[in-house]
Short mmCIF file of C-alpha atoms and ligand atoms in Angstrom, two decimals:
data_model
loop_
_atom_site.label_atom_id
_atom_site.label_comp_id
_atom_site.label_asym_id
_atom_site.label_seq_id
_atom_site.Cartn_x
_atom_site.Cartn_y
_atom_site.Cartn_z
CA MET M 129 -8.57 -26.10 -19.45
CA GLU M 130 -10.97 -26.04 -16.55
CA LYS M 131 -10.67 -23.24 -13.93
CA LYS M 132 -10.50 -24.16 -10.23
CA ASN M 133 -13.63 -24.04 -8.28
CA LEU M 134 -13.00 -20.84 -6.19
CA ASP M 135 -15.20 -18.14 -4.98
CA TRP M 136 -13.28 -15.66 -7.14
CA ALA M 137 -15.30 -12.64 -6.27
CA ASN M 138 -14.62 -12.94 -2.52
CA LEU M 139 -10.92 -13.55 -2.46
CA GLY M 140 -8.84 -11.35 -0.16
CA PHE M 141 -5.02 -10.63 -0.66
CA ASN M 142 -3.88 -13.89 0.83
CA TYR M 143 -1.55 -16.72 -0.13
CA MET M 144 -3.09 -19.93 -1.44
CA THR M 145 -0.81 -22.85 -2.52
CA THR M 146 -1.19 -23.27 -6.30
CA ASP M 147 -0.13 -26.36 -8.34
CA TYR M 148 3.28 -25.17 -9.73
CA ARG M 149 6.10 -22.86 -9.10
CA TYR M 150 9.40 -21.92 -10.97
CA VAL M 151 12.74 -22.55 -9.54
CA SER M 152 16.35 -21.95 -10.71
CA ASN M 153 19.43 -22.18 -8.60
CA TYR M 154 22.69 -20.28 -8.86
CA LYS M 155 26.03 -22.15 -8.19
CA ASP M 156 29.68 -21.94 -9.21
CA GLY M 157 28.97 -18.59 -10.88
CA LYS M 158 26.00 -19.56 -12.96
CA TRP M 159 22.29 -20.08 -13.09
CA ASP M 160 21.01 -23.59 -13.88
CA ASP M 161 18.32 -24.30 -16.56
CA GLY M 162 15.38 -23.72 -14.16
CA ALA M 163 12.12 -25.72 -13.99
CA ILE M 164 8.60 -25.80 -13.01
CA VAL M 165 8.13 -28.02 -10.04
CA THR M 166 5.30 -29.03 -7.66
CA ASP M 167 6.96 -28.89 -4.23
CA SER M 168 5.99 -25.66 -2.56
CA THR M 169 8.53 -26.03 0.34
CA VAL M 170 12.06 -24.92 0.48
CA THR M 171 14.66 -26.57 2.62
CA LEU M 172 17.83 -24.73 3.47
CA ASN M 173 20.89 -24.96 5.59
CA GLU M 174 20.30 -23.33 9.05
CA CYS M 175 23.06 -20.72 8.27
CA ALA M 176 21.78 -19.72 4.78
CA GLY M 177 22.48 -16.15 3.98
CA VAL M 178 18.83 -15.32 3.73
CA PHE M 179 18.26 -16.31 7.48
CA GLN M 180 21.37 -14.49 8.80
CA TYR M 181 21.63 -11.28 6.75
CA SER M 182 18.45 -10.98 4.88
CA GLN M 183 19.86 -11.34 1.46
CA SER M 184 16.52 -11.44 -0.27
CA CYS M 185 14.52 -9.30 -2.85
CA PHE M 186 11.37 -9.74 -4.66
CA GLU M 187 8.89 -8.51 -7.31
CA GLY M 188 5.16 -8.43 -7.80
CA LEU M 189 3.05 -8.42 -10.79
CA LYS M 190 -0.30 -9.81 -11.89
CA ALA M 191 -1.77 -11.97 -14.71
CA TYR M 192 -5.29 -11.24 -16.05
CA THR M 193 -7.82 -12.93 -18.18
CA THR M 194 -8.94 -10.79 -20.88
CA GLU M 195 -12.54 -10.43 -22.18
CA ASP M 196 -11.58 -12.73 -25.27
CA GLY M 197 -10.09 -15.32 -23.08
CA HIS M 198 -6.37 -14.68 -23.29
CA ILE M 199 -4.13 -14.59 -20.31
CA VAL M 200 -1.96 -11.58 -19.97
CA CYS M 201 0.42 -9.84 -17.70
CA PHE M 202 1.40 -6.16 -17.47
CA ARG M 203 4.91 -4.89 -18.39
CA PRO M 204 6.91 -7.83 -16.94
CA ASP M 205 10.08 -6.48 -18.56
CA LEU M 206 9.90 -3.52 -16.05
CA ASN M 207 9.66 -6.06 -13.04
CA ALA M 208 12.78 -7.90 -14.60
CA SER M 209 14.80 -4.78 -14.80
CA ARG M 210 13.91 -3.59 -11.24
CA MET M 211 14.78 -7.07 -9.87
CA LYS M 212 18.19 -6.46 -11.66
CA ASP M 213 18.59 -3.17 -9.62
CA SER M 214 17.55 -4.91 -6.44
CA CYS M 215 20.18 -7.62 -7.03
CA GLU M 216 22.93 -5.33 -7.82
CA ARG M 217 22.46 -3.40 -4.74
CA LEU M 218 22.30 -6.48 -2.59
CA GLU M 219 25.42 -8.10 -4.22
CA MET M 220 23.06 -10.89 -5.47
CA PRO M 221 23.52 -12.32 -8.95
CA VAL M 222 21.15 -10.94 -11.53
CA PHE M 223 18.64 -13.49 -13.03
CA PRO M 224 18.76 -12.59 -16.70
CA GLU M 225 15.98 -10.23 -17.71
CA ASP M 226 14.76 -12.40 -20.69
CA ARG M 227 14.82 -15.43 -18.58
CA PHE M 228 12.78 -13.66 -15.90
CA VAL M 229 9.97 -12.86 -18.37
CA GLU M 230 10.12 -16.41 -19.96
CA ALA M 231 9.85 -17.86 -16.25
CA VAL M 232 6.86 -15.71 -15.54
CA GLU M 233 5.35 -17.08 -18.73
CA GLN M 234 6.08 -20.70 -17.85
CA VAL M 235 4.68 -20.51 -14.26
CA VAL M 236 1.52 -18.65 -15.33
CA LYS M 237 0.87 -21.21 -18.14
CA ALA M 238 1.31 -24.11 -15.79
CA ASN M 239 -1.10 -22.49 -13.35
CA ALA M 240 -3.61 -21.32 -15.89
CA ALA M 241 -6.53 -22.95 -14.05
CA TRP M 242 -5.65 -20.43 -11.17
CA VAL M 243 -5.98 -17.34 -13.25
CA PRO M 244 -9.19 -15.71 -12.21
CA PRO M 245 -11.89 -15.42 -14.91
CA PHE M 246 -12.44 -12.18 -16.69
CA GLY M 247 -14.81 -9.86 -14.68
CA SER M 248 -14.36 -11.74 -11.42
CA GLY M 249 -12.56 -8.93 -9.76
CA ALA M 250 -9.66 -11.18 -8.91
CA THR M 251 -6.27 -11.56 -10.52
CA LEU M 252 -3.29 -13.93 -10.25
CA TYR M 253 -0.58 -12.30 -8.14
CA ILE M 254 2.86 -13.32 -9.42
CA ARG M 255 5.71 -13.17 -6.76
CA PRO M 256 9.12 -13.71 -8.12
CA TYR M 257 11.85 -13.64 -5.35
CA MET M 258 15.56 -14.52 -4.84
CA ILE M 259 17.23 -15.61 -1.69
CA ALA M 260 20.73 -16.49 -0.54
CA THR M 261 21.03 -20.16 0.02
CA ASN M 262 24.38 -21.33 1.25
CA ALA M 263 25.73 -20.97 4.69
CA VAL M 264 27.43 -17.51 5.65
CA ILE M 265 28.48 -16.51 9.09
CA GLY M 266 30.90 -13.68 8.44
CA VAL M 267 29.04 -10.67 7.14
CA LYS M 268 29.38 -11.14 3.32
CA PRO M 269 27.31 -12.02 0.32
CA ALA M 270 26.50 -15.63 -0.12
CA ASP M 271 27.88 -17.65 -3.28
CA GLU M 272 24.59 -19.56 -3.89
CA TYR M 273 21.17 -18.36 -4.60
CA GLN M 274 17.72 -19.66 -5.44
CA PHE M 275 15.25 -17.75 -7.78
CA ARG M 276 11.64 -18.75 -7.36
CA ILE M 277 8.31 -17.56 -8.78
CA LEU M 278 5.14 -18.47 -6.91
CA VAL M 279 1.53 -17.51 -7.95
CA THR M 280 -1.58 -17.07 -5.94
CA PRO M 281 -4.98 -15.72 -6.98
CA VAL M 282 -5.92 -12.67 -5.03
CA GLY M 283 -8.66 -10.12 -4.57
CA PRO M 284 -8.33 -6.39 -3.39
CA TYR M 285 -5.50 -5.48 -1.15
CA PHE M 286 -7.43 -3.37 1.18
CA LYS M 287 -10.71 -4.73 2.38
CA GLY M 288 -13.53 -2.71 0.92
CA GLY M 289 -11.87 -2.55 -2.47
CA ALA M 290 -12.27 0.92 -3.93
CA LYS M 291 -13.53 2.44 -0.60
CA PRO M 292 -11.25 5.38 0.49
CA ILE M 293 -8.84 4.58 3.22
CA THR M 294 -7.53 6.43 6.22
CA ILE M 295 -3.76 6.77 6.74
CA ARG M 296 -1.53 8.37 9.31
CA VAL M 297 1.78 10.18 9.07
CA SER M 298 4.36 7.67 10.51
CA ASP M 299 7.05 8.44 13.09
CA PHE M 300 8.99 5.41 11.88
CA ASP M 301 10.90 5.49 8.59
CA ARG M 302 10.84 2.64 6.19
CA ALA M 303 14.07 3.60 4.45
CA ALA M 304 17.32 5.48 5.13
CA PRO M 305 18.59 8.28 3.10
CA HIS M 306 21.16 6.71 0.50
CA GLY M 307 19.80 3.30 1.78
CA THR M 308 17.70 0.67 -0.02
CA GLY M 309 14.26 2.44 -0.35
CA HIS M 310 14.49 2.52 -4.10
CA ILE M 311 14.86 -1.35 -4.45
CA LYS M 312 12.57 -4.25 -3.55
CA ALA M 313 14.67 -5.68 -0.67
CA GLY M 314 12.83 -7.93 1.74
CA LEU M 315 14.44 -5.92 4.56
CA ASN M 316 12.50 -2.83 3.67
CA TYR M 317 9.27 -4.68 4.41
CA ALA M 318 10.75 -6.06 7.75
CA MET M 319 11.43 -2.27 8.67
CA SER M 320 7.84 -1.47 7.94
CA LEU M 321 6.09 -4.29 9.88
CA HIS M 322 6.16 -2.70 13.34
CA ALA M 323 4.87 0.59 11.79
CA ILE M 324 1.96 -1.09 10.06
CA VAL M 325 1.07 -3.23 13.07
CA ASP M 326 0.87 -0.05 15.17
CA ALA M 327 -1.08 1.88 12.50
CA HIS M 328 -3.64 -0.97 12.26
CA ALA M 329 -3.96 -1.14 16.07
CA LYS M 330 -4.74 2.54 16.08
CA GLY M 331 -7.43 2.26 13.37
CA PHE M 332 -5.41 3.31 10.22
CA ASP M 333 -5.19 1.46 7.19
CA GLU M 334 -1.60 2.56 6.23
CA ASN M 335 1.33 4.71 6.91
CA MET M 336 2.49 7.73 5.01
CA TYR M 337 6.23 7.91 5.27
CA LEU M 338 7.98 11.25 5.03
CA ASP M 339 11.46 11.76 3.74
CA PRO M 340 13.76 10.29 6.39
CA ALA M 341 16.33 13.20 6.34
CA THR M 342 14.02 16.19 6.79
CA ARG M 343 10.55 14.78 7.46
CA THR M 344 9.09 17.53 5.23
CA TYR M 345 8.47 15.75 1.83
CA VAL M 346 5.99 12.88 1.11
CA GLU M 347 7.61 9.58 0.22
CA GLU M 348 5.23 6.60 -0.01
CA THR M 349 3.46 3.87 2.04
CA GLY M 350 4.84 0.53 2.96
CA GLY M 351 3.88 -0.91 -0.34
CA ALA M 352 2.60 1.81 -2.76
CA ASN M 353 3.45 5.15 -4.21
CA PHE M 354 1.26 8.19 -3.87
CA ILE M 355 -0.70 10.05 -6.42
CA PHE M 356 -2.30 13.45 -5.92
CA ILE M 357 -4.67 15.38 -8.12
CA THR M 358 -4.75 19.23 -7.91
CA LYS M 359 -8.08 21.35 -7.84
CA ASP M 360 -7.31 22.20 -11.46
CA GLY M 361 -6.79 18.57 -12.49
CA LYS M 362 -2.96 18.18 -12.68
CA PHE M 363 -1.57 14.69 -11.65
CA VAL M 364 1.06 15.11 -9.10
CA THR M 365 3.34 12.29 -7.90
CA PRO M 366 6.33 12.41 -5.47
CA LYS M 367 9.96 12.12 -6.58
CA SER M 368 12.64 10.86 -4.20
CA ASP M 369 15.80 8.67 -4.36
CA SER M 370 14.40 6.52 -1.53
CA ILE M 371 11.01 5.42 -2.83
CA LEU M 372 10.39 2.38 -4.91
CA PRO M 373 9.88 3.30 -8.54
CA SER M 374 6.40 1.90 -8.96
CA ILE M 375 5.55 0.40 -12.27
CA THR M 376 1.98 1.34 -11.67
CA ARG M 377 2.83 4.91 -10.93
CA ARG M 378 5.06 5.09 -14.01
CA SER M 379 2.21 3.70 -16.08
CA LEU M 380 -0.28 6.08 -14.51
CA MET M 381 1.81 9.02 -15.53
CA VAL M 382 1.46 7.90 -19.15
CA VAL M 383 -2.20 7.33 -18.75
CA ALA M 384 -2.78 10.68 -17.23
CA GLU M 385 -0.95 12.60 -19.94
CA LYS M 386 -1.64 10.51 -23.03
CA TYR M 387 -5.05 9.15 -22.42
CA LEU M 388 -6.59 11.73 -20.02
CA ASN M 389 -4.86 14.95 -21.13
CA MET M 390 -3.87 15.71 -17.69
CA PRO M 391 -0.71 17.75 -17.03
CA VAL M 392 1.89 15.58 -15.19
CA GLU M 393 4.27 16.62 -12.45
CA HIS M 394 6.81 14.21 -11.06
CA ARG M 395 8.51 16.19 -8.40
CA GLN M 396 9.17 16.69 -4.62
CA VAL M 397 5.93 16.98 -2.85
CA LYS M 398 5.92 18.81 0.41
CA PHE M 399 3.73 17.36 3.26
CA SER M 400 2.44 21.03 3.83
CA GLU M 401 0.98 20.96 0.28
CA VAL M 402 -1.13 17.73 0.94
CA LYS M 403 -4.09 19.71 2.35
CA ASP M 404 -4.40 21.56 -0.90
CA PHE M 405 -4.93 18.53 -3.04
CA GLU M 406 -8.49 17.54 -4.40
CA GLU M 407 -7.83 13.85 -4.59
CA CYS M 408 -5.24 11.50 -3.34
CA GLY M 409 -4.51 7.88 -3.83
CA LEU M 410 -2.06 4.98 -3.32
CA CYS M 411 -0.90 2.88 -6.38
CA GLY M 412 0.93 -0.24 -6.86
CA THR M 413 0.39 -3.70 -8.23
CA ALA M 414 -1.32 -5.15 -5.21
CA ALA M 415 -3.23 -1.82 -4.38
CA VAL M 416 -3.97 -0.93 -7.99
CA ILE M 417 -5.28 2.48 -7.13
CA SER M 418 -6.79 2.87 -3.50
CA PRO M 419 -8.35 6.25 -2.87
CA ILE M 420 -7.29 8.04 0.29
CA GLY M 421 -10.06 9.94 2.24
CA LYS M 422 -8.25 11.14 5.30
CA ILE M 423 -4.68 11.61 6.35
CA VAL M 424 -4.02 12.06 10.01
CA ASP M 425 -0.88 13.84 11.26
CA HIS M 426 -0.41 13.50 15.07
CA GLY M 427 -4.13 14.11 15.78
CA GLU M 428 -4.62 16.66 13.10
CA GLU M 429 -6.97 15.55 10.22
CA ILE M 430 -6.52 16.38 6.70
CA CYS M 431 -9.87 15.45 4.89
CA ILE M 432 -9.30 15.05 1.26
CA PRO M 433 -12.18 16.86 -0.53
CA SER M 434 -13.22 13.72 -2.64
CA GLY M 435 -14.44 12.33 0.75
CA MET M 436 -14.76 8.98 2.40
CA GLU M 437 -17.45 7.44 0.27
CA GLU M 438 -15.94 6.80 -3.15
CA MET M 439 -13.18 7.71 -5.53
CA GLY M 440 -12.90 11.25 -6.82
CA PRO M 441 -13.71 11.64 -10.44
CA TYR M 442 -10.06 11.91 -11.86
CA THR M 443 -9.00 8.86 -9.70
CA ARG M 444 -11.92 7.01 -11.07
CA LYS M 445 -10.85 7.71 -14.63
CA LEU M 446 -7.29 6.77 -13.95
CA TYR M 447 -8.38 3.51 -12.43
CA ASP M 448 -10.69 2.67 -15.28
CA THR M 449 -8.37 3.48 -17.88
CA LEU M 450 -5.39 1.62 -16.24
CA THR M 451 -7.46 -1.57 -15.47
CA GLY M 452 -9.14 -1.29 -18.90
CA ILE M 453 -5.54 -1.58 -20.53
CA GLN M 454 -4.56 -4.29 -18.11
CA MET M 455 -7.55 -6.34 -18.96
CA GLY M 456 -7.39 -5.77 -22.71
CA GLU M 457 -10.57 -3.58 -23.02
CA ILE M 458 -8.50 -0.37 -23.93
CA GLU M 459 -5.54 -0.54 -26.46
CA GLY M 460 -2.39 0.01 -24.25
CA PRO M 461 0.78 1.64 -25.41
CA GLU M 462 3.08 -0.85 -27.29
CA GLY M 463 4.64 -3.50 -25.21
CA TRP M 464 2.50 -2.92 -22.09
CA VAL M 465 0.29 -5.90 -22.35
CA HIS M 466 2.28 -9.14 -22.52
CA THR M 467 0.23 -12.05 -23.97
CA ILE M 468 1.02 -15.43 -22.29
CA MET M 469 -1.54 -17.61 -23.77
N1 PLP F 720 6.18 1.08 -3.19
C1 PLP F 720 6.44 0.08 -2.51
C2 PLP F 720 7.22 0.05 -1.21
C3 PLP F 720 6.02 -1.31 -2.98
O1 PLP F 720 6.28 -2.47 -2.20
C4 PLP F 720 5.32 -1.37 -4.17
C5 PLP F 720 4.84 -2.60 -4.66
O2 PLP F 720 5.33 -3.30 -5.48
C6 PLP F 720 4.94 -0.20 -4.78
C7 PLP F 720 5.49 0.93 -4.32
C8 PLP F 720 4.35 -0.31 -6.07
O3 PLP F 720 5.18 -0.70 -7.22
P1 PLP F 720 4.47 -1.36 -8.37
O4 PLP F 720 3.54 -0.41 -9.03
O5 PLP F 720 5.57 -1.65 -9.36
O6 PLP F 720 3.82 -2.70 -7.84
C1 COI F 721 3.02 -5.27 -4.84
O1 COI F 721 2.20 -4.27 -5.13
O2 COI F 721 3.28 -6.20 -5.70
C2 COI F 721 3.80 -5.38 -3.66
O3 COI F 721 4.85 -5.93 -3.67
C3 COI F 721 3.45 -4.74 -2.46
C4 COI F 721 3.25 -5.65 -1.36
C5 COI F 721 3.41 -4.88 -0.04
C6 COI F 721 2.13 -6.52 -1.47
#
């Protein structure tokens, strides 16, 4: 299989139309067989549930080329199970978890020429999603849905790759207490768009959201969880019912404890503690690990001791070990690396 002729090393985190996508439709209480198709457009009734009441949810994972030329992805079973949780909370039908993983395999295989080569710094981003497709005008769940998976080759989420970023404490919330912050609903991202546009306009890379009820605990950003390292080398990551359970974060907790012998604390993190951490980063599929150099709280700067030039040494080890496992250079725990071909 010949790879596409792309400038792999200089891709940003952007959408590019690839050759194939996976589509399955839900009607009369059941999912059809699903298929790989070439048409990248979706035509829907003007009153489709997704347009009126935002019934949509999605997932994100990546496929990698390993050094020995295999194509793999990372813990797709956890994306399948998180999508199940999203669907249940949004009154959408669950796409069976085993079929979700098979569909990921099919669409990546079909687009193998788009999977960036080993060592290029790029990966194939896989975006499974579900939308309500039939007309609804009264506020209620739709009866018909479409599950799709698109793939697109991507580079780093933040320009500058591993350079530390500057974030600000947001005055807007991305999620409500007892709301939908813990699932991957499209509406959560709509909620965050004004805050991110405003943050960018003011020169910040991202927003740090605090807990919406008391504004005293750290939650997450619009698209990634936080990790912190204490001065004595502990790995600390916020716990809350309104943040998305990041698969990267859950994996890093294991990497820290089992591979790097770091004590791990998954607990509520007070914003007032942040100034005492030695290193700080964002983690997620798109972000991988992005180091944070500075956090600005209404004009008051918290400068993270690891600085604005590069990742701190613990973050670097976490990054190298995680990406080493994902790319097949380091043996991962059983079931983490899922070989597609
Ligand atoms: N938090 C939010 C709000 C996200 O959108 C994402 C991205 O998926 C994450 C965290 C990171 O989750 P994961 O590591 O599963 O990609
Ligand atoms: C991901 O990391 O996969 C996400 O969905 C985050 C998104 C904001 C790009």
